[in-house]
Amino acid sequence: MLQLFLSEPIWNDNGDENSAKIRVSLLSQLESTIWLFMASGGRSEARLWLCNTIGRISSLTRHNQCELLLDLLRSKPLKKGFASQLVEMIFENSPHKAGSIISKRRNPTRISKWFSKAGGGLGHEPGAKALSQFSFVNRDTCWEELEWKGKHGQSPAVVATKPHYFLDLDVQATVENFLENVPEFWSSNEFSESLKDGEILFVDRKYFVEYFVDLMYKEDSKDVWKVTSEFLKEECFSSLCKRLLITLDESDLCDFLKMLFKYLNPRMEQKDLMDSSYLFEVILSKCADFRSFDEILLLNAVFNHGRQLLRLLRDEEGHEEQARIKDIVSKICTIPSDDSSLGPIIKDCFKMKNIQACKLLGLQSWVIYYSLSEQCRTHDSWESLFLCNAISFRTSDRYSFLDNQGAYEEGGSDLDRKASKTVKHKKKHSSRRKRKKRDFDHNDSYDNEVLDLQSNVGSWFLSIDEYSASWNIEDLPEYVSKYCLSTWMKWVGFSFTDENLSNDKLDYQLEKVGKPRSSDGRKDAKFKRAYYEREV
């Protein structure tokens, strides 16, 4: 049975070092094989996973997220693709912000399209209203520039009493006259007001996106940067990351991660390492020494996207590589082990760079995820796993009896209720058939449904989370493997909750980094913990 290694190592015992070396070697082989998949087509998927993980970071304040993205926008070389995508977001979500800038800077050639939206006449569009209002106010100087479709023009007095006559205006010809002979219109309050809602941006979107990016970079326009800052503070960080980070090439995304590092503060909220976003913050905070973008991609894949990684490996056509991964995982799982067999590896992590230690633990947790997904598919296999690894469990009340109408009794879970809806749906559907056939089909499907539910629907409350949640077969591989990973990470010290540092472990850590146990001979954990945090 699979060993989960949930017993804390004995810190003064070296354990089976030979088994540890074999395990490390096999994990290294597993890393190389996974990268063969990444290089052959899974790399873009891994980048998308990384962008999604970054977007889930919760410790950034709105002010910090604004500063971070502005730093990226201003960094060299210029990120014009990133900036263009950001401007697109501003146009879509806050067009009035961009419209206020356009209202101060007019391009009459492009803006002429603004007035042709009415399809040949002046309707209720903002541009049409601006033209009519300006013409009435300044009728003594510009009325003769209006072009009409009929045989004769209309006077201001007639149009004042019958405003619908404005619909007979030849818009294109009138705008051309205004462009040439009425320049004051383009700087008028009437025209500026028509632009402020930002609707004009969609007349020639590509042009205005490029125009805004030029204002940002070529003119260093203060009002454009102000609008950009306001938008970055207001928008959800997750939305910004999913939309913007994917536009960056790998070197720029790597630079962004290094910029992000200085804004992270996982101490602000001492969450559990089971939280994926918090775990990623801890990784970045501890692993600022990563040498390549590949290392972060791999870490994120095995730490936070184990299920997607397994699906990717199964979907690829590299049957030879799939067989190799299966073989490596099988060898890792059959290494002779006892409760402390992972101890030498855990202890070796203190000698490694943080990113190497993280990678080792992450790969081992993914081995557990892979094995559980492949091997534990029945209730008996899961319960054997719990017993083998000293995990106490209680069966969840998932086997509620169905009443005569096929509905679950109260107290069932969401999964129970979904199953109940399925039964009701089948019964309702069968009621459309003839009476005898309906009764036969209903009884047959009812019996089969009960058998299916009894064999497939089940869950457990586990002691590892103090029986706080009900876990089913589908979610257990991910949960258990992540629980193992978080446990090992705490042993190694990849956590900002100092209660995870036991007295013996602090002695071991201080010795490994060449620090004395204490400066004045005291052995209490509180002193050593403070010393360790200050010096290491």
CSV table of N, CA and C in Angstrom, one decimal, residues 221-346:
chain,number,residue,atom,x,y,z
A,221,SER,N,1.8,61.1,-21.6
A,221,SER,CA,0.7,61.9,-21.2
A,221,SER,C,0.3,61.6,-19.8
A,222,LYS,N,0.3,62.7,-19.0
A,222,LYS,CA,-0.1,62.5,-17.6
A,222,LYS,C,-1.5,62.1,-17.4
A,223,ASP,N,-2.4,62.6,-18.2
A,223,ASP,CA,-3.8,62.2,-18.0
A,223,ASP,C,-4.1,60.8,-18.4
A,224,VAL,N,-3.3,60.3,-19.4
A,224,VAL,CA,-3.5,58.9,-19.8
A,224,VAL,C,-2.9,58.0,-18.7
A,225,TRP,N,-1.8,58.3,-18.1
A,225,TRP,CA,-1.2,57.5,-17.0
A,225,TRP,C,-2.1,57.6,-15.8
A,226,LYS,N,-2.8,58.7,-15.6
A,226,LYS,CA,-3.7,58.8,-14.4
A,226,LYS,C,-4.9,57.9,-14.6
A,227,VAL,N,-5.5,57.9,-15.8
A,227,VAL,CA,-6.6,57.0,-16.1
A,227,VAL,C,-6.2,55.6,-16.0
A,228,THR,N,-5.0,55.2,-16.5
A,228,THR,CA,-4.5,53.9,-16.4
A,228,THR,C,-4.4,53.5,-14.9
A,229,SER,N,-3.8,54.3,-14.1
A,229,SER,CA,-3.6,54.0,-12.7
A,229,SER,C,-5.0,53.8,-12.0
A,230,GLU,N,-5.9,54.7,-12.3
A,230,GLU,CA,-7.3,54.5,-11.7
A,230,GLU,C,-7.9,53.2,-12.0
A,231,PHE,N,-7.7,52.8,-13.3
A,231,PHE,CA,-8.3,51.5,-13.8
A,231,PHE,C,-7.6,50.3,-13.1
A,232,LEU,N,-6.3,50.4,-13.0
A,232,LEU,CA,-5.6,49.3,-12.4
A,232,LEU,C,-5.9,49.1,-10.9
A,233,LYS,N,-6.3,50.2,-10.2
A,233,LYS,CA,-6.7,50.1,-8.8
A,233,LYS,C,-8.1,49.5,-8.6
A,234,GLU,N,-8.9,49.8,-9.6
A,234,GLU,CA,-10.4,49.4,-9.5
A,234,GLU,C,-10.6,48.0,-10.0
A,235,GLU,N,-9.8,47.5,-11.0
A,235,GLU,CA,-10.1,46.2,-11.6
A,235,GLU,C,-9.6,45.1,-10.7
A,236,CYS,N,-10.3,44.0,-10.8
A,236,CYS,CA,-9.9,42.8,-10.1
A,236,CYS,C,-8.6,42.2,-10.5
A,237,PHE,N,-7.7,41.9,-9.6
A,237,PHE,CA,-6.3,41.4,-10.0
A,237,PHE,C,-6.4,40.2,-10.8
A,238,SER,N,-7.3,39.3,-10.5
A,238,SER,CA,-7.5,38.0,-11.2
A,238,SER,C,-7.8,38.3,-12.7
A,239,SER,N,-8.7,39.2,-12.9
A,239,SER,CA,-9.1,39.6,-14.3
A,239,SER,C,-7.9,40.2,-15.1
A,240,LEU,N,-7.2,41.1,-14.4
A,240,LEU,CA,-6.0,41.7,-15.0
A,240,LEU,C,-5.0,40.6,-15.4
A,241,CYS,N,-4.7,39.7,-14.5
A,241,CYS,CA,-3.7,38.7,-14.8
A,241,CYS,C,-4.1,37.8,-16.0
A,242,LYS,N,-5.3,37.3,-15.9
A,242,LYS,CA,-5.8,36.4,-17.0
A,242,LYS,C,-5.8,37.0,-18.4
A,243,ARG,N,-6.1,38.3,-18.4
A,243,ARG,CA,-6.2,39.0,-19.7
A,243,ARG,C,-4.8,39.6,-20.2
A,244,LEU,N,-4.0,40.0,-19.2
A,244,LEU,CA,-2.8,40.7,-19.6
A,244,LEU,C,-1.5,39.9,-19.6
A,245,LEU,N,-1.3,39.0,-18.6
A,245,LEU,CA,0.0,38.3,-18.5
A,245,LEU,C,0.2,37.3,-19.7
A,246,ILE,N,-0.8,36.8,-20.3
A,246,ILE,CA,-0.6,35.9,-21.4
A,246,ILE,C,0.0,36.6,-22.6
A,247,THR,N,-0.1,37.9,-22.6
A,247,THR,CA,0.5,38.7,-23.8
A,247,THR,C,2.1,38.8,-23.6
A,248,LEU,N,2.6,38.5,-22.4
A,248,LEU,CA,4.0,38.6,-22.2
A,248,LEU,C,4.8,37.4,-22.7
A,249,ASP,N,6.0,37.7,-23.3
A,249,ASP,CA,6.8,36.5,-23.6
A,249,ASP,C,7.5,36.0,-22.3
A,250,GLU,N,8.2,34.9,-22.4
A,250,GLU,CA,8.6,34.2,-21.2
A,250,GLU,C,9.6,35.0,-20.4
A,251,SER,N,10.5,35.7,-21.1
A,251,SER,CA,11.5,36.6,-20.4
A,251,SER,C,10.8,37.7,-19.6
A,252,ASP,N,9.8,38.3,-20.2
A,252,ASP,CA,9.1,39.4,-19.6
A,252,ASP,C,8.2,38.9,-18.4
A,253,LEU,N,7.6,37.7,-18.6
A,253,LEU,CA,6.9,37.1,-17.5
A,253,LEU,C,7.8,36.7,-16.3
A,254,CYS,N,9.0,36.3,-16.6
A,254,CYS,CA,10.0,36.0,-15.6
A,254,CYS,C,10.4,37.3,-14.8
A,255,ASP,N,10.5,38.3,-15.6
A,255,ASP,CA,10.8,39.6,-15.0
A,255,ASP,C,9.7,40.1,-14.1
A,256,PHE,N,8.5,39.8,-14.5
A,256,PHE,CA,7.3,40.2,-13.8
A,256,PHE,C,7.3,39.5,-12.4
A,257,LEU,N,7.6,38.2,-12.4
A,257,LEU,CA,7.6,37.4,-11.2
A,257,LEU,C,8.7,38.0,-10.2
A,258,LYS,N,9.8,38.5,-10.7
A,258,LYS,CA,10.8,39.0,-9.9
A,258,LYS,C,10.3,40.4,-9.3
A,259,MET,N,9.5,41.1,-10.1
A,259,MET,CA,8.9,42.4,-9.6
A,259,MET,C,7.9,42.0,-8.5
A,260,LEU,N,7.1,41.0,-8.8
A,260,LEU,CA,6.1,40.6,-7.8
A,260,LEU,C,6.6,40.2,-6.5
A,261,PHE,N,7.8,39.6,-6.5
A,261,PHE,CA,8.5,39.2,-5.3
A,261,PHE,C,8.5,40.2,-4.2
A,262,LYS,N,8.8,41.5,-4.6
A,262,LYS,CA,9.0,42.5,-3.5
A,262,LYS,C,7.7,43.0,-3.0
A,263,TYR,N,6.6,42.6,-3.6
A,263,TYR,CA,5.2,43.1,-3.1
A,263,TYR,C,4.6,42.0,-2.3
A,264,LEU,N,5.1,40.8,-2.3
A,264,LEU,CA,4.5,39.7,-1.5
A,264,LEU,C,4.8,39.8,-0.1
A,265,ASN,N,3.8,39.5,0.7
A,265,ASN,CA,4.0,39.5,2.2
A,265,ASN,C,3.1,38.4,2.8
A,266,PRO,N,3.5,37.2,2.7
A,266,PRO,CA,2.6,36.1,3.2
A,266,PRO,C,2.4,36.2,4.7
A,267,ARG,N,3.2,36.9,5.4
A,267,ARG,CA,3.0,37.0,6.8
A,267,ARG,C,1.8,37.8,7.2
A,268,MET,N,1.3,38.6,6.2
A,268,MET,CA,0.1,39.4,6.5
A,268,MET,C,-1.1,38.5,6.9
A,269,GLU,N,-1.3,37.4,6.3
A,269,GLU,CA,-2.3,36.5,6.6
A,269,GLU,C,-1.7,35.1,6.7
A,270,GLN,N,-1.7,34.6,7.9
A,270,GLN,CA,-1.1,33.3,8.1
A,270,GLN,C,-2.1,32.2,7.8
A,271,LYS,N,-2.1,31.9,6.5
A,271,LYS,CA,-3.1,30.9,6.0
A,271,LYS,C,-2.4,29.5,6.0
A,272,ASP,N,-3.2,28.5,5.7
A,272,ASP,CA,-2.7,27.2,5.7
A,272,ASP,C,-2.0,27.0,4.3
A,273,LEU,N,-1.0,26.1,4.3
A,273,LEU,CA,-0.3,25.8,3.0
A,273,LEU,C,-1.2,25.0,2.0
A,274,MET,N,-2.4,24.6,2.5
A,274,MET,CA,-3.3,23.9,1.6
A,274,MET,C,-4.0,24.9,0.6
A,275,ASP,N,-3.9,26.2,1.0
A,275,ASP,CA,-4.4,27.2,0.1
A,275,ASP,C,-3.4,27.4,-1.1
A,276,SER,N,-3.9,27.1,-2.3
A,276,SER,CA,-3.0,27.2,-3.5
A,276,SER,C,-2.4,28.5,-3.7
A,277,SER,N,-3.1,29.6,-3.5
A,277,SER,CA,-2.6,30.9,-3.8
A,277,SER,C,-1.6,31.3,-2.7
A,278,TYR,N,-1.9,31.0,-1.5
A,278,TYR,CA,-0.9,31.2,-0.4
A,278,TYR,C,0.4,30.4,-0.6
A,279,LEU,N,0.2,29.1,-1.0
A,279,LEU,CA,1.4,28.3,-1.2
A,279,LEU,C,2.3,28.9,-2.3
A,280,PHE,N,1.6,29.4,-3.4
A,280,PHE,CA,2.4,30.0,-4.4
A,280,PHE,C,3.2,31.3,-3.9
A,281,GLU,N,2.5,32.0,-3.1
A,281,GLU,CA,3.2,33.2,-2.5
A,281,GLU,C,4.4,32.8,-1.7
A,282,VAL,N,4.3,31.7,-0.9
A,282,VAL,CA,5.4,31.2,-0.1
A,282,VAL,C,6.5,30.7,-1.0
A,283,ILE,N,6.2,30.0,-2.1
A,283,ILE,CA,7.2,29.6,-3.0
A,283,ILE,C,8.0,30.7,-3.6
A,284,LEU,N,7.2,31.7,-4.1
A,284,LEU,CA,7.9,32.9,-4.7
A,284,LEU,C,8.8,33.6,-3.6
A,285,SER,N,8.2,33.7,-2.4
A,285,SER,CA,9.0,34.5,-1.4
A,285,SER,C,10.2,33.7,-1.0
A,286,LYS,N,10.1,32.4,-1.0
A,286,LYS,CA,11.3,31.6,-0.5
A,286,LYS,C,12.2,31.3,-1.7
A,287,CYS,N,11.7,31.4,-2.9
A,287,CYS,CA,12.5,30.9,-4.1
A,287,CYS,C,12.8,32.0,-5.0
A,288,ALA,N,13.2,33.1,-4.5
A,288,ALA,CA,13.7,34.2,-5.4
A,288,ALA,C,14.9,33.9,-6.1
A,289,ASP,N,15.5,32.8,-5.8
A,289,ASP,CA,16.8,32.4,-6.4
A,289,ASP,C,16.6,31.5,-7.7
A,290,PHE,N,15.3,31.4,-8.2
A,290,PHE,CA,15.1,30.6,-9.3
A,290,PHE,C,16.0,31.0,-10.5
A,291,ARG,N,16.6,30.1,-11.2
A,291,ARG,CA,17.5,30.4,-12.3
A,291,ARG,C,16.9,30.5,-13.6
A,292,SER,N,15.7,29.9,-13.8
A,292,SER,CA,15.1,29.9,-15.1
A,292,SER,C,13.6,29.9,-14.9
A,293,PHE,N,12.9,30.3,-16.0
A,293,PHE,CA,11.5,30.3,-16.0
A,293,PHE,C,10.9,28.9,-16.0
A,294,ASP,N,11.7,27.9,-16.5
A,294,ASP,CA,11.3,26.5,-16.5
A,294,ASP,C,11.0,26.0,-15.1
A,295,GLU,N,11.9,26.4,-14.2
A,295,GLU,CA,11.7,25.9,-12.8
A,295,GLU,C,10.4,26.4,-12.2
A,296,ILE,N,10.0,27.6,-12.4
A,296,ILE,CA,8.7,28.1,-11.9
A,296,ILE,C,7.6,27.5,-12.6
A,297,LEU,N,7.7,27.2,-13.9
A,297,LEU,CA,6.6,26.5,-14.6
A,297,LEU,C,6.4,25.1,-14.0
A,298,LEU,N,7.5,24.4,-13.8
A,298,LEU,CA,7.4,23.1,-13.2
A,298,LEU,C,6.8,23.1,-11.8
A,299,LEU,N,7.3,24.0,-11.0
A,299,LEU,CA,6.9,24.1,-9.6
A,299,LEU,C,5.4,24.4,-9.5
A,300,ASN,N,4.9,25.3,-10.3
A,300,ASN,CA,3.5,25.6,-10.3
A,300,ASN,C,2.7,24.4,-10.8
A,301,ALA,N,3.1,23.7,-11.8
A,301,ALA,CA,2.4,22.6,-12.4
A,301,ALA,C,2.2,21.5,-11.3
A,302,VAL,N,3.3,21.1,-10.6
A,302,VAL,CA,3.2,20.0,-9.7
A,302,VAL,C,2.6,20.5,-8.4
A,303,PHE,N,2.7,21.7,-8.0
A,303,PHE,CA,2.2,22.2,-6.7
A,303,PHE,C,0.7,22.5,-6.8
A,304,ASN,N,0.3,23.2,-7.9
A,304,ASN,CA,-1.1,23.7,-7.9
A,304,ASN,C,-2.0,23.2,-9.1
A,305,HIS,N,-1.4,22.5,-10.0
A,305,HIS,CA,-2.2,22.0,-11.1
A,305,HIS,C,-1.9,20.5,-11.4
A,306,GLY,N,-1.8,19.7,-10.4
A,306,GLY,CA,-1.5,18.3,-10.5
A,306,GLY,C,-2.6,17.6,-11.4
A,307,ARG,N,-3.8,17.9,-11.2
A,307,ARG,CA,-4.9,17.3,-12.0
A,307,ARG,C,-4.8,17.6,-13.5
A,308,GLN,N,-4.6,18.9,-13.7
A,308,GLN,CA,-4.4,19.4,-15.1
A,308,GLN,C,-3.2,18.8,-15.8
A,309,LEU,N,-2.1,18.6,-15.0
A,309,LEU,CA,-0.9,18.1,-15.6
A,309,LEU,C,-1.1,16.6,-15.9
A,310,LEU,N,-1.8,15.9,-15.1
A,310,LEU,CA,-2.0,14.5,-15.4
A,310,LEU,C,-2.9,14.3,-16.6
A,311,ARG,N,-3.9,15.2,-16.7
A,311,ARG,CA,-4.8,15.2,-17.9
A,311,ARG,C,-4.0,15.5,-19.2
A,312,LEU,N,-3.1,16.5,-19.1
A,312,LEU,CA,-2.3,16.8,-20.2
A,312,LEU,C,-1.4,15.6,-20.7
A,313,LEU,N,-0.8,15.0,-19.7
A,313,LEU,CA,0.0,13.8,-20.0
A,313,LEU,C,-0.8,12.7,-20.7
A,314,ARG,N,-2.0,12.5,-20.2
A,314,ARG,CA,-2.9,11.5,-20.8
A,314,ARG,C,-3.4,11.8,-22.2
A,315,ASP,N,-3.5,13.1,-22.4
A,315,ASP,CA,-4.1,13.6,-23.7
A,315,ASP,C,-3.0,13.6,-24.8
A,316,GLU,N,-1.8,13.7,-24.4
A,316,GLU,CA,-0.7,13.8,-25.4
A,316,GLU,C,-0.5,12.4,-26.1
A,317,GLU,N,0.1,12.4,-27.3
A,317,GLU,CA,0.2,11.1,-28.0
A,317,GLU,C,1.5,10.4,-27.7
A,318,GLY,N,2.3,10.9,-26.8
A,318,GLY,CA,3.6,10.3,-26.5
A,318,GLY,C,3.4,9.1,-25.6
A,319,HIS,N,3.0,8.0,-26.2
A,319,HIS,CA,2.8,6.8,-25.5
A,319,HIS,C,4.0,6.2,-24.8
A,320,GLU,N,5.2,6.4,-25.4
A,320,GLU,CA,6.4,6.0,-24.8
A,320,GLU,C,6.7,6.8,-23.5
A,321,GLU,N,6.5,8.1,-23.6
A,321,GLU,CA,6.8,8.9,-22.4
A,321,GLU,C,5.8,8.6,-21.3
A,322,GLN,N,4.5,8.4,-21.7
A,322,GLN,CA,3.5,8.0,-20.7
A,322,GLN,C,3.9,6.7,-20.0
A,323,ALA,N,4.4,5.7,-20.8
A,323,ALA,CA,4.8,4.5,-20.2
A,323,ALA,C,6.0,4.7,-19.2
A,324,ARG,N,6.9,5.6,-19.7
A,324,ARG,CA,8.1,5.9,-18.8
A,324,ARG,C,7.7,6.5,-17.5
A,325,ILE,N,6.7,7.5,-17.6
A,325,ILE,CA,6.3,8.1,-16.3
A,325,ILE,C,5.6,7.1,-15.4
A,326,LYS,N,4.8,6.2,-16.0
A,326,LYS,CA,4.2,5.2,-15.2
A,326,LYS,C,5.2,4.3,-14.5
A,327,ASP,N,6.2,3.9,-15.3
A,327,ASP,CA,7.3,3.1,-14.8
A,327,ASP,C,8.1,3.7,-13.6
A,328,ILE,N,8.4,5.0,-13.8
A,328,ILE,CA,9.1,5.7,-12.8
A,328,ILE,C,8.3,5.9,-11.5
A,329,VAL,N,7.1,6.2,-11.7
A,329,VAL,CA,6.2,6.3,-10.5
A,329,VAL,C,6.1,5.0,-9.8
A,330,SER,N,5.9,4.0,-10.5
A,330,SER,CA,5.8,2.6,-9.9
A,330,SER,C,7.1,2.3,-9.1
A,331,LYS,N,8.3,2.6,-9.7
A,331,LYS,CA,9.5,2.3,-9.0
A,331,LYS,C,9.6,3.2,-7.7
A,332,ILE,N,9.2,4.4,-7.8
A,332,ILE,CA,9.3,5.3,-6.6
A,332,ILE,C,8.4,4.7,-5.5
A,333,CYS,N,7.2,4.2,-5.9
A,333,CYS,CA,6.2,3.8,-4.9
A,333,CYS,C,6.6,2.4,-4.3
A,334,THR,N,7.5,1.7,-4.9
A,334,THR,CA,7.9,0.4,-4.4
A,334,THR,C,9.3,0.4,-3.7
A,335,ILE,N,9.8,1.6,-3.5
A,335,ILE,CA,11.1,1.7,-2.7
A,335,ILE,C,10.8,1.3,-1.3
A,336,PRO,N,11.6,0.4,-0.7
A,336,PRO,CA,11.3,0.0,0.7
A,336,PRO,C,11.2,1.2,1.6
A,337,SER,N,10.2,1.2,2.4
A,337,SER,CA,10.0,2.4,3.2
A,337,SER,C,9.4,2.0,4.5
A,338,ASP,N,9.6,2.9,5.5
A,338,ASP,CA,8.9,2.9,6.8
A,338,ASP,C,8.5,4.3,7.1
A,339,ASP,N,7.9,4.5,8.2
A,339,ASP,CA,7.4,5.8,8.5
A,339,ASP,C,8.4,7.0,8.4
A,340,SER,N,9.6,6.7,8.6
A,340,SER,CA,10.6,7.8,8.6
A,340,SER,C,11.5,7.7,7.3
A,341,SER,N,11.1,7.0,6.3
A,341,SER,CA,12.0,6.8,5.2
A,341,SER,C,12.1,8.1,4.4
A,342,LEU,N,11.2,9.0,4.5
A,342,LEU,CA,11.3,10.3,3.8
A,342,LEU,C,12.2,11.3,4.6
A,343,GLY,N,12.5,10.9,5.8
A,343,GLY,CA,13.3,11.7,6.7
A,343,GLY,C,14.6,12.2,6.1
A,344,PRO,N,15.4,11.3,5.5
A,344,PRO,CA,16.7,11.8,5.0
A,344,PRO,C,16.5,12.8,3.9
A,345,ILE,N,15.5,12.7,3.1
A,345,ILE,CA,15.2,13.6,2.0
A,345,ILE,C,14.8,15.0,2.6
A,346,ILE,N,13.9,14.9,3.6
A,346,ILE,CA,13.5,16.1,4.3
A,346,ILE,C,14.7,16.9,4.9
